[in-house]
PDB file of C-alpha atoms and ligand atoms in Angstrom:
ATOM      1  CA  UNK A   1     152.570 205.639 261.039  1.00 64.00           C
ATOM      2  CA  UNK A   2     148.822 205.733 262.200  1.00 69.00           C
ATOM      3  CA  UNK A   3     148.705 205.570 265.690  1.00 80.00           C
ATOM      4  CA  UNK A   4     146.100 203.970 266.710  1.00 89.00           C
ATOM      5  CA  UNK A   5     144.444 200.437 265.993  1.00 89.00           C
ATOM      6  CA  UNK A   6     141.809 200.859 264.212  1.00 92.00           C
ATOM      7  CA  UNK A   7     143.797 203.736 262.036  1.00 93.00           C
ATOM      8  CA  UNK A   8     146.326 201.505 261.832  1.00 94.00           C
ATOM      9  CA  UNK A   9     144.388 198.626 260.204  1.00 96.00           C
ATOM     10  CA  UNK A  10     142.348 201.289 258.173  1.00 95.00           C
ATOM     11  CA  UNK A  11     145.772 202.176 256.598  1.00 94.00           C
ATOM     12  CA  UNK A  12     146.640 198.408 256.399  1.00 95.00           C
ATOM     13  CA  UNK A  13     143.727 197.429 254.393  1.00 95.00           C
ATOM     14  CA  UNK A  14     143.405 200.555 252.197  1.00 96.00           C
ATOM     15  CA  UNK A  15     140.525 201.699 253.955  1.00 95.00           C
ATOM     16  CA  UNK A  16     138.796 198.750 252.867  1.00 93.00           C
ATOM     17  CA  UNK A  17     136.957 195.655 254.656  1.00 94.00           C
ATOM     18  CA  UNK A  18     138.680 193.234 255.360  1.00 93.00           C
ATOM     19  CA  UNK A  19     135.778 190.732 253.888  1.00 91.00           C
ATOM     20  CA  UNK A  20     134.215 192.567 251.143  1.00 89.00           C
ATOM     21  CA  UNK A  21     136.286 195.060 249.864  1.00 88.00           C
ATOM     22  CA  UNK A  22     134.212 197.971 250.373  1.00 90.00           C
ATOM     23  CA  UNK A  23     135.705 201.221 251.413  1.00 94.00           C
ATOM     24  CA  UNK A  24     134.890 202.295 254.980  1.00 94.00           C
ATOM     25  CA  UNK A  25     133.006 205.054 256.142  1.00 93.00           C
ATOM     26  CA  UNK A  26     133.735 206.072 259.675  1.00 89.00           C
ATOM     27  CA  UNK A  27     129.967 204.793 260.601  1.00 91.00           C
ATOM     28  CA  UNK A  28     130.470 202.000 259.661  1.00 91.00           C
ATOM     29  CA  UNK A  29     134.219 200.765 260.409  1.00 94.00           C
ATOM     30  CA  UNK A  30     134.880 198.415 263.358  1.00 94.00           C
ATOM     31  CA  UNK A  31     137.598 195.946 264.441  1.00 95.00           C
ATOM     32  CA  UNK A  32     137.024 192.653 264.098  1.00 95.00           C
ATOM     33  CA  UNK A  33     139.401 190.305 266.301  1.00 96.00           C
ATOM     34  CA  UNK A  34     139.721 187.369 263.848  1.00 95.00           C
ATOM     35  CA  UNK A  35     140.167 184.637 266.767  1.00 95.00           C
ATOM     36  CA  UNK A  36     137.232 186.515 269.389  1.00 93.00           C
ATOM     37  CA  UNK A  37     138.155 187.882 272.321  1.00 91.00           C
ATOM     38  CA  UNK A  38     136.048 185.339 274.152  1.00 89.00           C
ATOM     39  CA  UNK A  39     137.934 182.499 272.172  1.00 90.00           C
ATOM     40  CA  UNK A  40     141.634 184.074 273.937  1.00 92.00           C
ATOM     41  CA  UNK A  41     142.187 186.012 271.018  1.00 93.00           C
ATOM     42  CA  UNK A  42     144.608 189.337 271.398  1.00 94.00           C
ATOM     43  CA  UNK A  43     144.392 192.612 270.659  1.00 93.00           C
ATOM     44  CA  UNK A  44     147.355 192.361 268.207  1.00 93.00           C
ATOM     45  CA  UNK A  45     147.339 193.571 264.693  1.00 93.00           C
ATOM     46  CA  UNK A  46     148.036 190.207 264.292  1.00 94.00           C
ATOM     47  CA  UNK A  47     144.364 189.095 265.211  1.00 96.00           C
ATOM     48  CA  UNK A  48     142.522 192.345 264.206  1.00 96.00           C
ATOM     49  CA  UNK A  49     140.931 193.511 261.280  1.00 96.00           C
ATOM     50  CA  UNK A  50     138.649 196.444 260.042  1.00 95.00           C
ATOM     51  CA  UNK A  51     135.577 194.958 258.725  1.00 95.00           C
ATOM     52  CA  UNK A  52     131.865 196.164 257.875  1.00 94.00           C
ATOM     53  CA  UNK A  53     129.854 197.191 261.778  1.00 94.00           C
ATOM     54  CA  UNK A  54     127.705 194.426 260.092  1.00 92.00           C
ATOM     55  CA  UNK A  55     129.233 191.759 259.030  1.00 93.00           C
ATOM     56  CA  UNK A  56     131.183 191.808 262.532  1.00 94.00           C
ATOM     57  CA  UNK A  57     128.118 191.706 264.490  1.00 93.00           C
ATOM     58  CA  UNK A  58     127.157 188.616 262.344  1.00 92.00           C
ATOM     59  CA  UNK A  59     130.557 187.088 263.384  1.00 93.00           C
ATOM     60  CA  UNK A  60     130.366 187.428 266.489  1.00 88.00           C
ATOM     61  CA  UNK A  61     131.937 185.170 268.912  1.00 86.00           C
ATOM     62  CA  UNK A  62     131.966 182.253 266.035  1.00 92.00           C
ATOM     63  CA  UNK A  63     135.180 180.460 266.134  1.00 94.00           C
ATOM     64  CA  UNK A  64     137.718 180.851 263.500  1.00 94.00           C
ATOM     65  CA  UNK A  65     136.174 177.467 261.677  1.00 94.00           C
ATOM     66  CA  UNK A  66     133.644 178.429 261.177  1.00 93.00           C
ATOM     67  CA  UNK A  67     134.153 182.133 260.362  1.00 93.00           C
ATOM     68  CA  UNK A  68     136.104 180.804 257.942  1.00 91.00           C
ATOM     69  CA  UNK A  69     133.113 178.748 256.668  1.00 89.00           C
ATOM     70  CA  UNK A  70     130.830 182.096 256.340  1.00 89.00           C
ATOM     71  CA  UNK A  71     133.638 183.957 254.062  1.00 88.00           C
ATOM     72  CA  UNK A  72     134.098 180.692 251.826  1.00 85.00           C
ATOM     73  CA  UNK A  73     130.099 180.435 251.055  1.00 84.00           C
ATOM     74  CA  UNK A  74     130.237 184.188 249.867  1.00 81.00           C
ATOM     75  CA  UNK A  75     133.360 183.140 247.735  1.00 67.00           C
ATOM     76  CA  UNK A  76     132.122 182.287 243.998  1.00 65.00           C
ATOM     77  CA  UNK A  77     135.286 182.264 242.498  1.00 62.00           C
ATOM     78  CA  UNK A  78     137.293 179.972 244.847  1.00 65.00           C
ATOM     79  CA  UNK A  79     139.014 177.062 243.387  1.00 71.00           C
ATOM     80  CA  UNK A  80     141.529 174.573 245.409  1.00 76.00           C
ATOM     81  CA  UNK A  81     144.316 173.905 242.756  1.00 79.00           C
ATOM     82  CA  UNK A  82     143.012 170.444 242.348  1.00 75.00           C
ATOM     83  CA  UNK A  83     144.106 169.060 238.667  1.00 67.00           C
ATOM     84  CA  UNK A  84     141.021 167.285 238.418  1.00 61.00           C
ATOM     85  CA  UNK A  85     142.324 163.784 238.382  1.00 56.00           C
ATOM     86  CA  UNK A  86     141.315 162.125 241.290  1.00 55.00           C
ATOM     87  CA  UNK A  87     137.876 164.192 240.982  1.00 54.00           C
ATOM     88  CA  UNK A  88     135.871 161.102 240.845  1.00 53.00           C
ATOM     89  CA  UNK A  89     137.235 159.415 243.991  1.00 51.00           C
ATOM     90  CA  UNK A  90     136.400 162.848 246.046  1.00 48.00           C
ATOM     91  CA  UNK A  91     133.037 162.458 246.255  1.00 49.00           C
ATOM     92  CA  UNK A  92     130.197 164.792 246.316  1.00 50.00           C
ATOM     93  CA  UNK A  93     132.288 167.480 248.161  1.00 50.00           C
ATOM     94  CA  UNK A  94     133.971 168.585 244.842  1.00 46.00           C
ATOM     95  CA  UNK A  95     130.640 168.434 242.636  1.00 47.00           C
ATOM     96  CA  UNK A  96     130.959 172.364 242.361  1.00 49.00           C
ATOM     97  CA  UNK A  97     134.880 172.176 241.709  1.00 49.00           C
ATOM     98  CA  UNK A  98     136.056 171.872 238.036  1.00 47.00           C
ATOM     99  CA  UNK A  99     138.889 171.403 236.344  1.00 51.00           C
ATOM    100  CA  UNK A 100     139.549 173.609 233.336  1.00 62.00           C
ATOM    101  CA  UNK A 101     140.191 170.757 231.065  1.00 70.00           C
ATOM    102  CA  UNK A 102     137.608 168.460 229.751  1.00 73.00           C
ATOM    103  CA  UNK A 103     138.084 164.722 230.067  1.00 80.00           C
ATOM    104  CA  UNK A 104     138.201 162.052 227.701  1.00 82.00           C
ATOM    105  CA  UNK A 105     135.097 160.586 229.350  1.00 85.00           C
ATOM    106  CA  UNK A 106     133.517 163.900 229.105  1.00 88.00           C
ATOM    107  CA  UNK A 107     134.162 164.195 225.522  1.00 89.00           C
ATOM    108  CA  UNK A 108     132.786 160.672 224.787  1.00 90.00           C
ATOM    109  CA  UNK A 109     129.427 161.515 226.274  1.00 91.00           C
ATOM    110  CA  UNK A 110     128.969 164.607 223.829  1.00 92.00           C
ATOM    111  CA  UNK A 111     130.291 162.385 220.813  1.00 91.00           C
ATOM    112  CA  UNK A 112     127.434 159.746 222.307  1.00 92.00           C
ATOM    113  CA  UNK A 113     124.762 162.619 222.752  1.00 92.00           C
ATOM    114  CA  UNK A 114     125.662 164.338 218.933  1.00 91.00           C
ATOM    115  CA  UNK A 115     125.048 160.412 217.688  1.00 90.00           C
ATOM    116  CA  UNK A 116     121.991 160.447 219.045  1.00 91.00           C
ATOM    117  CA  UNK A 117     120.922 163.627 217.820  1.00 89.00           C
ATOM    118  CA  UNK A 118     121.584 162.770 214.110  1.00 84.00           C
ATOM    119  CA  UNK A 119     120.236 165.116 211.910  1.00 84.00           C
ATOM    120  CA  UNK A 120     119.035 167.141 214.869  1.00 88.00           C
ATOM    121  CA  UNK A 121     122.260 168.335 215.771  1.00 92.00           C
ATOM    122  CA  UNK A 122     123.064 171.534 217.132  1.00 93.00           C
ATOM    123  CA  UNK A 123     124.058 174.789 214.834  1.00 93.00           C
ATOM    124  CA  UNK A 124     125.644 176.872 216.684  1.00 94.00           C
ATOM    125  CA  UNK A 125     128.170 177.375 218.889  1.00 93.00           C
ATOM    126  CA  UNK A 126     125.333 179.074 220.784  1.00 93.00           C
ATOM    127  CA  UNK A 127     123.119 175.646 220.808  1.00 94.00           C
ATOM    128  CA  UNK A 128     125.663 173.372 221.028  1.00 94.00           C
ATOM    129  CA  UNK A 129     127.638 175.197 224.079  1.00 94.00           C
ATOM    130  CA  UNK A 130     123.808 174.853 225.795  1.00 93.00           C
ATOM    131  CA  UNK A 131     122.934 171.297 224.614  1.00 94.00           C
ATOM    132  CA  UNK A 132     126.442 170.139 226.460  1.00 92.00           C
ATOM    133  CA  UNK A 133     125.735 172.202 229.460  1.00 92.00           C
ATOM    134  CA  UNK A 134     122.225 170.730 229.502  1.00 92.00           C
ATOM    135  CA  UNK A 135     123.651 166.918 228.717  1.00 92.00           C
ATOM    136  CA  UNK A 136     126.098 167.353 231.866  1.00 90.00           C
ATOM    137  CA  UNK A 137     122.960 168.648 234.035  1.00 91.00           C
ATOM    138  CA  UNK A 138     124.662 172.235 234.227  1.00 89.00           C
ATOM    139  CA  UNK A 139     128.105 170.994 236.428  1.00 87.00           C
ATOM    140  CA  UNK A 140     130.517 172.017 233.762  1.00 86.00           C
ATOM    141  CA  UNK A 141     132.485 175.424 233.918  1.00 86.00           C
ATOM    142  CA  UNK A 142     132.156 177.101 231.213  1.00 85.00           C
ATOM    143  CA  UNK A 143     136.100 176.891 230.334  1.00 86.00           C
ATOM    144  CA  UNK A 144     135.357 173.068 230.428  1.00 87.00           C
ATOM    145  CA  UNK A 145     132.105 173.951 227.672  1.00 89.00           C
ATOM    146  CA  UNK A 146     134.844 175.851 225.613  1.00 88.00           C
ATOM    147  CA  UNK A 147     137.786 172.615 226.363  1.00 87.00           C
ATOM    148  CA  UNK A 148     134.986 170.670 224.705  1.00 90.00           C
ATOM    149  CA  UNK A 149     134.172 172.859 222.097  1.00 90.00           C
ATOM    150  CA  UNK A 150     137.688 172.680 221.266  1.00 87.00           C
ATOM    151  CA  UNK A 151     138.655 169.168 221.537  1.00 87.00           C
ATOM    152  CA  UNK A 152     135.595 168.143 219.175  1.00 89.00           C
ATOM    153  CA  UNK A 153     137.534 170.965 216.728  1.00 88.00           C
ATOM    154  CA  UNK A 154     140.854 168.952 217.560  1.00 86.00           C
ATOM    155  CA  UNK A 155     139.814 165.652 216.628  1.00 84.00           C
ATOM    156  CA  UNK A 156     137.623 166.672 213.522  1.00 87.00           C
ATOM    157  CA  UNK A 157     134.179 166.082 214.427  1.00 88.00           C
ATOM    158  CA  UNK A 158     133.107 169.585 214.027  1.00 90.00           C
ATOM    159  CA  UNK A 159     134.196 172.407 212.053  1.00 90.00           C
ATOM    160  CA  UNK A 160     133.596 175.930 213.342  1.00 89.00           C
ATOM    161  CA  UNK A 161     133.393 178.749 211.290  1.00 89.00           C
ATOM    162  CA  UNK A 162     132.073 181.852 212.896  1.00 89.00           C
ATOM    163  CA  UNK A 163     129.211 181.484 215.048  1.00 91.00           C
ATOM    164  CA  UNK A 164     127.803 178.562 213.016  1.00 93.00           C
ATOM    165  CA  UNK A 165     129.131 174.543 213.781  1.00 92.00           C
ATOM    166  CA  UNK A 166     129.050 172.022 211.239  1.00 91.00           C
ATOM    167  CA  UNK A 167     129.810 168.120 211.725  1.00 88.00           C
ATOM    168  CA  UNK A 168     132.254 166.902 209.305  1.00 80.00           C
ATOM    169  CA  UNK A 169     130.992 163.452 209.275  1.00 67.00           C
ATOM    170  CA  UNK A 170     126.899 162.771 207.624  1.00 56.00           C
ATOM    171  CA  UNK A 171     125.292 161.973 210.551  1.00 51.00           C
ATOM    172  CA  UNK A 172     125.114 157.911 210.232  1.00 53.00           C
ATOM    173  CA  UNK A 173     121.614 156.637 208.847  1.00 48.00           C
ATOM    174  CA  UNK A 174     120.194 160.391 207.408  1.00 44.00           C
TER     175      UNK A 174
HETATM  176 ZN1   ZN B   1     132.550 194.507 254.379  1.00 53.48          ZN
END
């Protein structure tokens, strides 16, 4: 086993930071104490990782809060396992967060939008996918897009064959 610390972590982590992922050259390798040493945080392996010379300096003495906050705002992919449900009561904190599944509601709005459109609807899987991410102002994942896609397939409305859409009911007064 690798003696020291920093070796120790190295081997630990693959080599890699901690943060990013990146393999470490010995330039550019340091330890980063997770709760700072000015904060009463150890020297343990416990509270140590290897990390980018760089991205520790940025740290710095920044408590765990809100180190926490810096790795979460470089995180695209995050998602709390929230089912969606009680989306609407949680506020604009959750505008970014999804669920997978398209609601009822959601669905509605297309149906309303398509009606509108009459004659003018979209072609394409292409066009339409972009006319609903336009309609919803650009919020929707695009598994939601595709839930969409699919639950206007489900209940008949459209018909997809290929790349090419088309509506399986004459659009009402054309
Ligand atoms: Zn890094």
């Amino acid at each position: 086993m690798p003696t020291t610390p920093i070796k120790r972590l190295l081997f630990a982590q693959g080599g890699r930071c901690f943060f990013c992922n990146d393999l470490l050259s010995a330039a550019e390798v340091s330890v980063e104490h997770l709760v700072a040493t000015a904060n009463g945080g150890g020297n343990s392996d416990e509270n140590c990782v290897v990390c980018c010379r760089t991205l520790n300096r940025l740290l710095g003495r920044m408590s765990l809060k809100e180190k926490l906050r810096v790795v979460l705002n470089q995180k695209g992919q995050f998602k709390c396992p929230n089912s969606g449900v009680n989306r609407k009561s949680a506020g604009h904190y959750h505008v970014m967060v999804s669920p997978t599944i398209a609601s009822e509601e959601q669905l509605a709005q297309v149906l309303a939008d398509l009606e509108r459109r009459r004659t003018a609807r979209p072609r394409t899987v292409k066009t339409l996918s972009s006319t609903i991410n336009v309609l919803f102002k650009k919020q929707l994942s695009e598994s939601e897009i595709a839930s969409l896609l699919d639950q206007l397939q489900a209940t008949g409305v459209i018909s997809v064959s290929g790349t090419k859409v088309s509506y399986t009911h004459a659009p009402s007064g054309a």
